CSV table of C-alpha atoms in Angstrom, one decimal:
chain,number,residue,atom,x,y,z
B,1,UNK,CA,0.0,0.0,0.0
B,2,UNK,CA,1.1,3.5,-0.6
B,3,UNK,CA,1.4,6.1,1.7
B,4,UNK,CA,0.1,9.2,-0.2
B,5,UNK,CA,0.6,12.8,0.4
B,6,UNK,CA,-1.4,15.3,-1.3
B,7,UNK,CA,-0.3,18.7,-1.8
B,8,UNK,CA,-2.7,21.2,-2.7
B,9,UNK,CA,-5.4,18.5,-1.6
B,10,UNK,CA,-8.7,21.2,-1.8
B,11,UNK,CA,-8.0,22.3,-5.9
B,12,UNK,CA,-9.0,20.2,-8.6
B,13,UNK,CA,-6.0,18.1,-8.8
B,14,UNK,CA,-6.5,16.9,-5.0
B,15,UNK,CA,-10.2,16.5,-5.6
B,16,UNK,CA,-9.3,13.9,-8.4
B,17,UNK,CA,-7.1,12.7,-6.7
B,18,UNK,CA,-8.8,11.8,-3.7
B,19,UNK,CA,-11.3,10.5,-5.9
B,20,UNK,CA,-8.7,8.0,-7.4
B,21,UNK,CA,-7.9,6.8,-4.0
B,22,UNK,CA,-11.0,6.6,-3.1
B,23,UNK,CA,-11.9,3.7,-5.8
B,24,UNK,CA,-8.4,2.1,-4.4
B,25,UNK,CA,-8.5,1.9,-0.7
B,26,UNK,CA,-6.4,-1.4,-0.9
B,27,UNK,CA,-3.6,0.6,-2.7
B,28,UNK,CA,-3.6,4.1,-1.1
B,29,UNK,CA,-3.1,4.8,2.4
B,30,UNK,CA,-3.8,8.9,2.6
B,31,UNK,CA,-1.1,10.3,4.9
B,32,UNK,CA,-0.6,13.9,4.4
B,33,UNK,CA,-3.0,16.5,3.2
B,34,UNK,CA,-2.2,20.1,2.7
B,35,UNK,CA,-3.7,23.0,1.6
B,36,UNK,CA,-3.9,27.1,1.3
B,37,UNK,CA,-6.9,28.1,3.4
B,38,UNK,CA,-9.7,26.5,2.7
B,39,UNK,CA,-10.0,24.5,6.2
B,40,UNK,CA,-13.7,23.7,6.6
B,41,UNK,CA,-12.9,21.4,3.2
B,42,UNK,CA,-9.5,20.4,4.7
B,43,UNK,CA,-11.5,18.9,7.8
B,44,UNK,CA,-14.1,17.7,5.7
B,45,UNK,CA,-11.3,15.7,3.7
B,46,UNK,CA,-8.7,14.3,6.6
B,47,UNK,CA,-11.9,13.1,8.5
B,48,UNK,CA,-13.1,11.6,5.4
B,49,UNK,CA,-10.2,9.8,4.7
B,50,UNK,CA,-9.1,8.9,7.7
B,51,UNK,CA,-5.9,11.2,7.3
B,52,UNK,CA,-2.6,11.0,9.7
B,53,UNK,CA,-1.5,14.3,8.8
B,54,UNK,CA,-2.4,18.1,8.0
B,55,UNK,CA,-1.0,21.5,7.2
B,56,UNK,CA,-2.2,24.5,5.8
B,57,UNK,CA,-0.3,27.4,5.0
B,58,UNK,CA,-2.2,30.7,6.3
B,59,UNK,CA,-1.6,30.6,9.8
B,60,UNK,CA,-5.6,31.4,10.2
B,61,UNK,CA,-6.3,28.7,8.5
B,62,UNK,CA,-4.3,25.7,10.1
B,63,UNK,CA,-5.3,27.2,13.4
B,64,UNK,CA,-8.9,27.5,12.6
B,65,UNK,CA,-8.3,23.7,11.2
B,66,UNK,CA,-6.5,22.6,14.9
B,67,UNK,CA,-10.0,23.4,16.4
B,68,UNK,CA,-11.9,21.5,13.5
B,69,UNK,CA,-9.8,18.8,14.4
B,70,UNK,CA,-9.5,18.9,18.0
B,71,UNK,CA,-11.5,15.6,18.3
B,72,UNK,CA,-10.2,13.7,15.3
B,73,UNK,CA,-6.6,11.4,14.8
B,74,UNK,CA,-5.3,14.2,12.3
B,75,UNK,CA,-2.7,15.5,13.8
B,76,UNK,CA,-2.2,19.5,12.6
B,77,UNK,CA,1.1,20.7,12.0
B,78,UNK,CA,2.1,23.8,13.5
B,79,UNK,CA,5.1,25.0,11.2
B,80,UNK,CA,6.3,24.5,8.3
B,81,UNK,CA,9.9,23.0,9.1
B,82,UNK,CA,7.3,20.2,10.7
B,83,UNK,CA,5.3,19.7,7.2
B,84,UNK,CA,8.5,19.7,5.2
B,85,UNK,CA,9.9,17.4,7.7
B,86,UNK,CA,6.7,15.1,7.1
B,87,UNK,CA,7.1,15.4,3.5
B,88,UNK,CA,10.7,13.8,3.8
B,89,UNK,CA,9.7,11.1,6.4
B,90,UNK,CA,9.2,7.8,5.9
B,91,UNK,CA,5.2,8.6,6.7
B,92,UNK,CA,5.2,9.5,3.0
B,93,UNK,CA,6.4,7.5,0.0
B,94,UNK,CA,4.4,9.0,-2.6
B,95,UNK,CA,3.7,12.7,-3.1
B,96,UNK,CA,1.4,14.6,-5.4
B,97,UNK,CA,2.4,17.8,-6.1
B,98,UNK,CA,-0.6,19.7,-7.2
B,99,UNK,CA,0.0,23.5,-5.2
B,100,UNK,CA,-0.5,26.3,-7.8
B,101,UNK,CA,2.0,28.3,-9.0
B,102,UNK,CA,5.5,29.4,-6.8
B,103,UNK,CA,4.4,28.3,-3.3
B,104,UNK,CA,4.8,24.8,-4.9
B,105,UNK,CA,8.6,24.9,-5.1
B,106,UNK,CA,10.1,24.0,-1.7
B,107,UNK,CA,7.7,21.2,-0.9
B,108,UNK,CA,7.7,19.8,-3.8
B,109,UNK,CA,11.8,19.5,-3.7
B,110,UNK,CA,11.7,18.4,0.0
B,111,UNK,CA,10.4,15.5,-1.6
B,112,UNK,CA,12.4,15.1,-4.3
B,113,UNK,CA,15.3,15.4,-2.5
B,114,UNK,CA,13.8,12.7,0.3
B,115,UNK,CA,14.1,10.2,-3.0
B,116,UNK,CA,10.0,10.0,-3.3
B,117,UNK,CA,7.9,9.1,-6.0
B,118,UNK,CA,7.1,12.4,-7.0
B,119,UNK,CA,3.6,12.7,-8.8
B,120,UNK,CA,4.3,16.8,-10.5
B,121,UNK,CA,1.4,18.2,-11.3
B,122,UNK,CA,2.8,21.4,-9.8
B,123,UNK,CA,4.6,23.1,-13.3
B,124,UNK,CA,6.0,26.1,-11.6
B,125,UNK,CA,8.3,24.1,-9.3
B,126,UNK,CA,10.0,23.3,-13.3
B,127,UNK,CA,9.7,26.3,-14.7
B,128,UNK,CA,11.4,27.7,-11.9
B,129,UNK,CA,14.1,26.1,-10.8
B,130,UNK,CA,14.7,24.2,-13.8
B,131,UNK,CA,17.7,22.0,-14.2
B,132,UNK,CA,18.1,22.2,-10.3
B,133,UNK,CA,15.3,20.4,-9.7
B,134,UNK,CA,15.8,17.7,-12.1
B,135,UNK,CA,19.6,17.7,-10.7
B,136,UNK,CA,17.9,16.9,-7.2
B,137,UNK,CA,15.8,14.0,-8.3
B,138,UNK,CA,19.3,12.5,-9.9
B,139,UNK,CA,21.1,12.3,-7.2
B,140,UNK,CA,18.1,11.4,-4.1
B,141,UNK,CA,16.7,8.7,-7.0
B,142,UNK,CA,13.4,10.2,-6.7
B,143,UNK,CA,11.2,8.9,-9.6
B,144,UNK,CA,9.7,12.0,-11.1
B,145,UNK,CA,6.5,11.2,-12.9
B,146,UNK,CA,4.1,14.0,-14.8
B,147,UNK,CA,1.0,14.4,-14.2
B,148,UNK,CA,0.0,17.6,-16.7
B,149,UNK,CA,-2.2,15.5,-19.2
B,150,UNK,CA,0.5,16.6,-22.2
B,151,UNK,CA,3.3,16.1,-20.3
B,152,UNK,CA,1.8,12.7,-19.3
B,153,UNK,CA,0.4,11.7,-23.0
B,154,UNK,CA,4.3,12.5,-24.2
B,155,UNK,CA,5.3,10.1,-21.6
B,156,UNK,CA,3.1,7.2,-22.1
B,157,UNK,CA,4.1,7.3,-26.0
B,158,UNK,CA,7.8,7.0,-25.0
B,159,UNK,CA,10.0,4.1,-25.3
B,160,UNK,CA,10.5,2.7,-21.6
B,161,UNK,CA,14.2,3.6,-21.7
B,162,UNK,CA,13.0,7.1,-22.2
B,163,UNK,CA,10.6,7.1,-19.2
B,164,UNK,CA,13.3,6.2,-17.0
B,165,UNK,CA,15.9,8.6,-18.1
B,166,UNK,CA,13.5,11.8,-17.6
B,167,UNK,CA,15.9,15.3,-17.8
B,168,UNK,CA,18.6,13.1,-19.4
B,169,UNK,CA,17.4,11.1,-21.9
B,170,UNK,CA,18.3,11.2,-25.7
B,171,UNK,CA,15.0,11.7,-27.7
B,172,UNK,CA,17.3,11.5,-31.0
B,173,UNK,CA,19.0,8.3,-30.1
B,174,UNK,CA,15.6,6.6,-29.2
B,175,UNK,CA,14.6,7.1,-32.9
B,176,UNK,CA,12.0,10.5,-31.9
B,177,UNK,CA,11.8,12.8,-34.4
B,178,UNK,CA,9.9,15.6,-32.4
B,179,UNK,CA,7.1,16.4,-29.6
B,180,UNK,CA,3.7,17.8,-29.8
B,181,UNK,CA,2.0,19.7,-26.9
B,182,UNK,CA,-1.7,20.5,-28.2
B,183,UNK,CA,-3.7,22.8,-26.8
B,184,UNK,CA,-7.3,23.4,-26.7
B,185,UNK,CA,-6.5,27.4,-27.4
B,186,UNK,CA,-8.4,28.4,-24.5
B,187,UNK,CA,-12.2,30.4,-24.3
B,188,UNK,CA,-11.0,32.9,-27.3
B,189,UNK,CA,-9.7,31.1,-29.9
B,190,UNK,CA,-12.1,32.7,-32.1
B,191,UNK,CA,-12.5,36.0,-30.3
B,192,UNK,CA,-12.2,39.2,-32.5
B,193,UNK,CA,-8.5,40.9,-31.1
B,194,UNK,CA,-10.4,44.1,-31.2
B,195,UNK,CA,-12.2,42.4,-28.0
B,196,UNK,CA,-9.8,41.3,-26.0
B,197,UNK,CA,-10.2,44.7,-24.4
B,198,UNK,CA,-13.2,44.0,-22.7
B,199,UNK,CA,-12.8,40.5,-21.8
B,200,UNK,CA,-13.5,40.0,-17.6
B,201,UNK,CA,-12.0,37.6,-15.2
B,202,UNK,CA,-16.1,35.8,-15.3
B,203,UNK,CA,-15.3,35.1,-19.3
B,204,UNK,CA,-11.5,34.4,-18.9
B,205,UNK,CA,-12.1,31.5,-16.6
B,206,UNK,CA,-14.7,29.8,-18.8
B,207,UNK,CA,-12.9,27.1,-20.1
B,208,UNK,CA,-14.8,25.0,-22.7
B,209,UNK,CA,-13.4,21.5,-21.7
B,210,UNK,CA,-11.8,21.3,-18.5
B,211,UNK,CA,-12.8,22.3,-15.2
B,212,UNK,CA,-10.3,24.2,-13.4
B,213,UNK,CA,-8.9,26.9,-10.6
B,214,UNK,CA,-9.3,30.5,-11.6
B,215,UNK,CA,-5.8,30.9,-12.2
B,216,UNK,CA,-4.5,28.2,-14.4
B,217,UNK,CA,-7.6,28.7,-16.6
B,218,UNK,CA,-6.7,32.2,-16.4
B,219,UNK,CA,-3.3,31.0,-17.7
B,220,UNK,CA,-5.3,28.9,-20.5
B,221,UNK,CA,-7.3,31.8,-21.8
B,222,UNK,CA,-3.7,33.7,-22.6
B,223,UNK,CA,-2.1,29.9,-23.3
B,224,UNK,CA,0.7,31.2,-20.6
B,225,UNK,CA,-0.3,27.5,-19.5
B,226,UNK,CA,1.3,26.4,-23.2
B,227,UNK,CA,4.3,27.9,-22.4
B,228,UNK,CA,4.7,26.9,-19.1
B,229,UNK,CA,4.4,23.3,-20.2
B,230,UNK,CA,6.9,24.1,-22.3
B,231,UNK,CA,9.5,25.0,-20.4
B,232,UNK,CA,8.5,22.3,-18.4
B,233,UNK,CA,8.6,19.9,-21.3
B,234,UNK,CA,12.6,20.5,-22.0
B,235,UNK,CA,13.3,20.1,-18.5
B,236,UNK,CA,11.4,16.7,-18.7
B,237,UNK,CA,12.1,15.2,-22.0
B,238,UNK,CA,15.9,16.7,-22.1
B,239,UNK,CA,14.8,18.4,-25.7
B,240,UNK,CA,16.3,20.7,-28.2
B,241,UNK,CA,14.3,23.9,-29.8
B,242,UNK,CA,13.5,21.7,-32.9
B,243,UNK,CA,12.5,18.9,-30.9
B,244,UNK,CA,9.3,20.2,-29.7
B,245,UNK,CA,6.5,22.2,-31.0
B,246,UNK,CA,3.1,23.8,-30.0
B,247,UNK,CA,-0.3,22.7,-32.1
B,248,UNK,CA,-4.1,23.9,-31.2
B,249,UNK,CA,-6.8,21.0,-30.5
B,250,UNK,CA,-10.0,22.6,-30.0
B,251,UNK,CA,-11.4,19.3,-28.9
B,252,UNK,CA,-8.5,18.1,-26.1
B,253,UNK,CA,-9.4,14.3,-27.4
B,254,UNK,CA,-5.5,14.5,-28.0
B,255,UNK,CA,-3.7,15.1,-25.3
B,256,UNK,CA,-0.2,15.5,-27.3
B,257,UNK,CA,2.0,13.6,-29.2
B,258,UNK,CA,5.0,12.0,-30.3
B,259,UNK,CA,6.4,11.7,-33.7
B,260,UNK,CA,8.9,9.3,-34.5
B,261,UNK,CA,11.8,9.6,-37.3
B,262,UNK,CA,9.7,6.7,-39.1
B,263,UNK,CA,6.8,9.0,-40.1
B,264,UNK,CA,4.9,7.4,-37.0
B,265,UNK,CA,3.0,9.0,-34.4
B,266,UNK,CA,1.7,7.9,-31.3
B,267,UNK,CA,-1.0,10.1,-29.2
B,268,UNK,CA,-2.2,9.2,-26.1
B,269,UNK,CA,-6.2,10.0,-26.4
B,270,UNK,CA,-8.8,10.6,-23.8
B,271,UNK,CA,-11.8,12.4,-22.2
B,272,UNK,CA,-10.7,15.6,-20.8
B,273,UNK,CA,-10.9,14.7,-17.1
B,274,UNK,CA,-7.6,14.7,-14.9
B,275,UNK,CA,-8.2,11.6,-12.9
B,276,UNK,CA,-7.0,10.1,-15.7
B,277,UNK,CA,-3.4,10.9,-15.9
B,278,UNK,CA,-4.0,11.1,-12.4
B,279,UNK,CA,-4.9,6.9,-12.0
B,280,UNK,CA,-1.4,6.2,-14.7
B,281,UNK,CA,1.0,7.9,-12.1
B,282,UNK,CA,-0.7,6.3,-9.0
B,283,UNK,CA,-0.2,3.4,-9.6
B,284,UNK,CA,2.9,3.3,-12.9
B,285,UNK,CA,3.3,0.9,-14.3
B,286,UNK,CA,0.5,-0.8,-13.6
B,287,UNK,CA,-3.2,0.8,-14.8
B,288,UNK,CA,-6.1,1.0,-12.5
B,289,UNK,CA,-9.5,2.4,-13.2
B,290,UNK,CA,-9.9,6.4,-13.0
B,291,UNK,CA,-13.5,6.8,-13.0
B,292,UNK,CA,-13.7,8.1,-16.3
B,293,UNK,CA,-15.1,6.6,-19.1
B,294,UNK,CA,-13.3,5.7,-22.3
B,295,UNK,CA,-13.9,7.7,-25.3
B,296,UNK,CA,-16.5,7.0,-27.7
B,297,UNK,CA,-15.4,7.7,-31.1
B,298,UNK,CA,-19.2,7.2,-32.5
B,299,UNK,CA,-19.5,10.4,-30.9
B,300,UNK,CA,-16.6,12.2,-31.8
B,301,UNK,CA,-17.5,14.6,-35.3
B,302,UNK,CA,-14.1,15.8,-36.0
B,303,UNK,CA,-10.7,16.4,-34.8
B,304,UNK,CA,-8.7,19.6,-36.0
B,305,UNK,CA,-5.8,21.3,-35.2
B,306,UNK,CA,-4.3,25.0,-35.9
B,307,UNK,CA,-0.8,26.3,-35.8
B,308,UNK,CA,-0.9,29.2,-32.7
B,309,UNK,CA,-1.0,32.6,-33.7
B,310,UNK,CA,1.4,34.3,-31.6
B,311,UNK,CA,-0.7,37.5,-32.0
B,312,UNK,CA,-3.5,36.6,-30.3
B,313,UNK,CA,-1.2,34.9,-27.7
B,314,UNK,CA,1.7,36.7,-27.2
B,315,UNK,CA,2.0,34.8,-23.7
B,316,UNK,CA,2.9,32.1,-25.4
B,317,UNK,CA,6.3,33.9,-27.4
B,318,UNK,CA,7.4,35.4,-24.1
B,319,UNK,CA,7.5,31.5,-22.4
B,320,UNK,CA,9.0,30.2,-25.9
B,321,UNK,CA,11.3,32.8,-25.7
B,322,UNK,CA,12.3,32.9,-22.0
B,323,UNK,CA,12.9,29.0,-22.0
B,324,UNK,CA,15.6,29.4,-24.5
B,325,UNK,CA,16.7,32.4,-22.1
B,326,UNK,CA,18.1,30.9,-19.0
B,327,UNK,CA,16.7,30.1,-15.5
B,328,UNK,CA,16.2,33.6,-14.6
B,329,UNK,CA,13.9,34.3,-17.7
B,330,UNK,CA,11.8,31.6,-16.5
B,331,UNK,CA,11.6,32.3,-12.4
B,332,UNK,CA,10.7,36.2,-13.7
B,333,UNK,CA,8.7,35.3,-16.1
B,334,UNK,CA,6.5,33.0,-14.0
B,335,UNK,CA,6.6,35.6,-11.5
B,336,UNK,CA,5.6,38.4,-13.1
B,337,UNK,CA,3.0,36.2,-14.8
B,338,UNK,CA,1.3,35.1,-11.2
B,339,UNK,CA,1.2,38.6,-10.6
B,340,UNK,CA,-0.2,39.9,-13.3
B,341,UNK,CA,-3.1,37.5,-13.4
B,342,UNK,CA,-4.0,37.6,-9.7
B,343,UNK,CA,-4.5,41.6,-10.4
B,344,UNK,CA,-6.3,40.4,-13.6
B,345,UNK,CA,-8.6,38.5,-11.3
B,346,UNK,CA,-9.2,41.2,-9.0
B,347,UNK,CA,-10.1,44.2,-11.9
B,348,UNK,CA,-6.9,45.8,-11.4
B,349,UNK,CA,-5.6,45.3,-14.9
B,350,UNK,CA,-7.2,44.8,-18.2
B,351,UNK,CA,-6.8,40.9,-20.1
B,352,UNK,CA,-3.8,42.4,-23.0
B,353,UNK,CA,-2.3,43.9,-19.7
B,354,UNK,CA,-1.4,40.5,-18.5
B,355,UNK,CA,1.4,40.0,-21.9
B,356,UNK,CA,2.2,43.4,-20.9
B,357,UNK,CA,3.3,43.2,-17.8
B,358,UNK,CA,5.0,40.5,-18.1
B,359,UNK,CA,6.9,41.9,-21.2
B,360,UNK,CA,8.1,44.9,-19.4
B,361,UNK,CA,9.1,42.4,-16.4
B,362,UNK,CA,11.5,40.8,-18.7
B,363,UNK,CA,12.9,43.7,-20.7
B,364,UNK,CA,13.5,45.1,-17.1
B,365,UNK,CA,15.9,42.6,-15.8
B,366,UNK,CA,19.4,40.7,-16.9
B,367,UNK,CA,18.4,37.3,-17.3
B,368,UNK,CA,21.6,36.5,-18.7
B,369,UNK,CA,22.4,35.1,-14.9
B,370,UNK,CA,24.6,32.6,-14.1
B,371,UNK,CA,23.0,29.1,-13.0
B,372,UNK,CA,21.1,30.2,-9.8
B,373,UNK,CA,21.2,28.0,-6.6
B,374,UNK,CA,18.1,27.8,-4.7
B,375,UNK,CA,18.4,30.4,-2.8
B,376,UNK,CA,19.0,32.9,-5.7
B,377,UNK,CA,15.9,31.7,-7.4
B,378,UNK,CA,13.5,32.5,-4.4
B,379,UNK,CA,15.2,35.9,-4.5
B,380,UNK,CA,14.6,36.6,-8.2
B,381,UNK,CA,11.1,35.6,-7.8
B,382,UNK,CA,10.1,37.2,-4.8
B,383,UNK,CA,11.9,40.5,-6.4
B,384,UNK,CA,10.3,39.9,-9.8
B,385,UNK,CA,7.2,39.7,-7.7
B,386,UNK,CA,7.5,42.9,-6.1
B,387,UNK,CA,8.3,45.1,-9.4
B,388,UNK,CA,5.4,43.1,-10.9
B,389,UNK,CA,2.9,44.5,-8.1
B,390,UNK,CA,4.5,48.3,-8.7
B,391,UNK,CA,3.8,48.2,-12.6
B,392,UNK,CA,0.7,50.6,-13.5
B,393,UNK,CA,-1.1,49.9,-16.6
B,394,UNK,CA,-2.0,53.4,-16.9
B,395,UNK,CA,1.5,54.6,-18.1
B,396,UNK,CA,2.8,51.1,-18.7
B,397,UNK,CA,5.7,51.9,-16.3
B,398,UNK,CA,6.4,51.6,-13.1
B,399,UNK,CA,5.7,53.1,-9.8
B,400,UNK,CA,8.9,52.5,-8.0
């Protein structure tokens, strides 16, 4: 039986995959849950699962959840050298890495550097720290397996010898002519440009297949999330700029691809529910049911695809761009990005504000740096972060 932690456990990742381990209680033993702030859900979910272990990280919030609690076998924990030190401990053997965006980072490396199987659905935690991270997982032998339903359709079309050697393998030498990452292009794929102006945080996180948290569909609408997972992508599948491109499936039936140097492809296909990728991680190699059902091509009209028009995406370019840039492109530019659409969210700046702010958050700073350690990246990003909060859309400049 595993011993599961999930991090992030109230989003949509830990919903599905609680719900996996829910149709598994022979294989899953839930050990650790945490979360932001949410703690009447956190209760809700360690009581329902019987869980050894909680932490959330708004001091509020993990008191309020102490006194939820107070009656139950969770035991709360009070800081978070003691969560990080759960992470790492041999309560935990398997750890699912679903917290949004930056906060991700240090617990998802306290596991990889504890040697766990390491379920990432937490991109930022690539995107930025990069080749640090996958340096980590070398040396500890933790088993890094994706959970991003591209990144994980790439990997279940790759030779074995490729899924073991993730950040090191040779796509070339395995015969692999080049990845695909589709994406489903978001709410305005078809949107006039001269609209984008009035497009409002309600619209923006309207995805039309997958149900998500405000801020990765957020980062769907502008396909930020594209470039993200392609950042995330090199760092995974070790590849070259030619080695990788960017295609638009309206439909997300394809989840992304792999050509080979043969003229084959393979594409790993599916309903657009996360508790799929979710179930192939779990329990790799072996499959086990996700609660989703298995597609029925009777009922599927067409499939199309469309080259991304960097115009109406300009998000996109800047993550392109920035991957081929260095490690500090990336932490600013996933700074500056979080940023930008958390002040999207709350009416503060306009929808094209978001590229913008995140342009001028680049063009600002050298990211011609030196490999950062650790240490330097959580500097760069919480500076980044702080020059991103000064910008003023008004004069596109900023107030410091």
């Amino acid at each position: 039986m595993k011993k599961l932690a999930v991090l992030g456990a109230t989003g949509s990742i830990g919903d599905s995959t609680l719900a996996v381990a829910k149709l598994h209680p022979e294989l899953f033993d839930v050990k650790l849950l945490s979360a932001a702030s949410n703690a009447n859900k956190m209760a809700n979910l360690c009581l329902t699962h019987n869980v050894n272990f909680a932490y959330m990280f708004e001091p509020q919030a993990n008191a309020e959840l102490a006194k939820l609690l107070a009656q139950a076998s969770t035991q709360v924990l009070v800081t978070e050298a003691e969560y990080l030190a759960c992470i790492a401990s041999d309560e935990v053997d398997t750890v699912m890495a679903a917290i949004v965006g930056a906060a991700g980072l240090m617990p998802t490396l306290a596991a990889v550097e504890a040697g766990k199987t390491v379920l990432l659905a937490n991109k930022e935690a690539l995107v930025m720290s990069g080749a640090l991270f996958m340096q980590s997982a070398e040396r500890s032998g933790a088993q890094i397996l994706p959970v991003d339903s591209e990144h994980n359709a790439i990997f279940q079309c790759l030779p074995p010898e490729c899924q073991r050697q993730l950040g090191y393998c040779s796509l070339q030498q395995h015969g692999i002519s080049h990845l695909i990452l589709t994406g489903s292009g978001g709410p305005f794929l078809t949107k006039p440009l001269a609209e984008f102006n009035n497009i409002t945080p309600e619209l923006a996180v309207k995805h039309p297949n997958w149900s998500m948290g405000p801020k990765i569909s957020v980062d769907s609408a502008t396909m930020m999330n594209k470039g993200l997972e392609y950042i995330e992508a090199k760092r995974l599948f070790n590849t070259e700029k030619s080695e990788i491109q960017v295609l638009i499936h309206p439909q997300s039936v394809i989840h992304s691809m792999v050509q080979y140097c043969d003229g084959s492809v393979l594409a790993q296909l599916g309903q657009p529910d996360m508790r799929t990728p979710i179930a192939h991680v779990m329990q790799y190699p072996e499959r086990i049911r996700s609660g989703v059902q298995g597609l029925d091509f009777n009922q599927i009209s067409q499939l199309t695809f469309v080259e991304p028009d960097f115009a109406r995406y300009p998000c996109l370019k800047l993550a392109i761009d920035a991957c081929y840039s260095g490690q500090a492109a990336t932490t600013v530019l996933n700074a500056a990005n979080e940023v930008a659409v958390q002040r999207f969210l709350d009416g503060d700046i306009a929808f094209t504000d978001i590229a913008e702010l995140v342009t001028q958050s680049l063009d600002g700073r050298n990211c011609e740096t030196s490999q950062l350690d650790i240490e330097g990246i959580l500097a760069l990003d919480k500076e980044s972060r702080r020059h991103a909060l000064s910008w003023t859309s008004s004069t596109k400049a900023w107030s410091i």
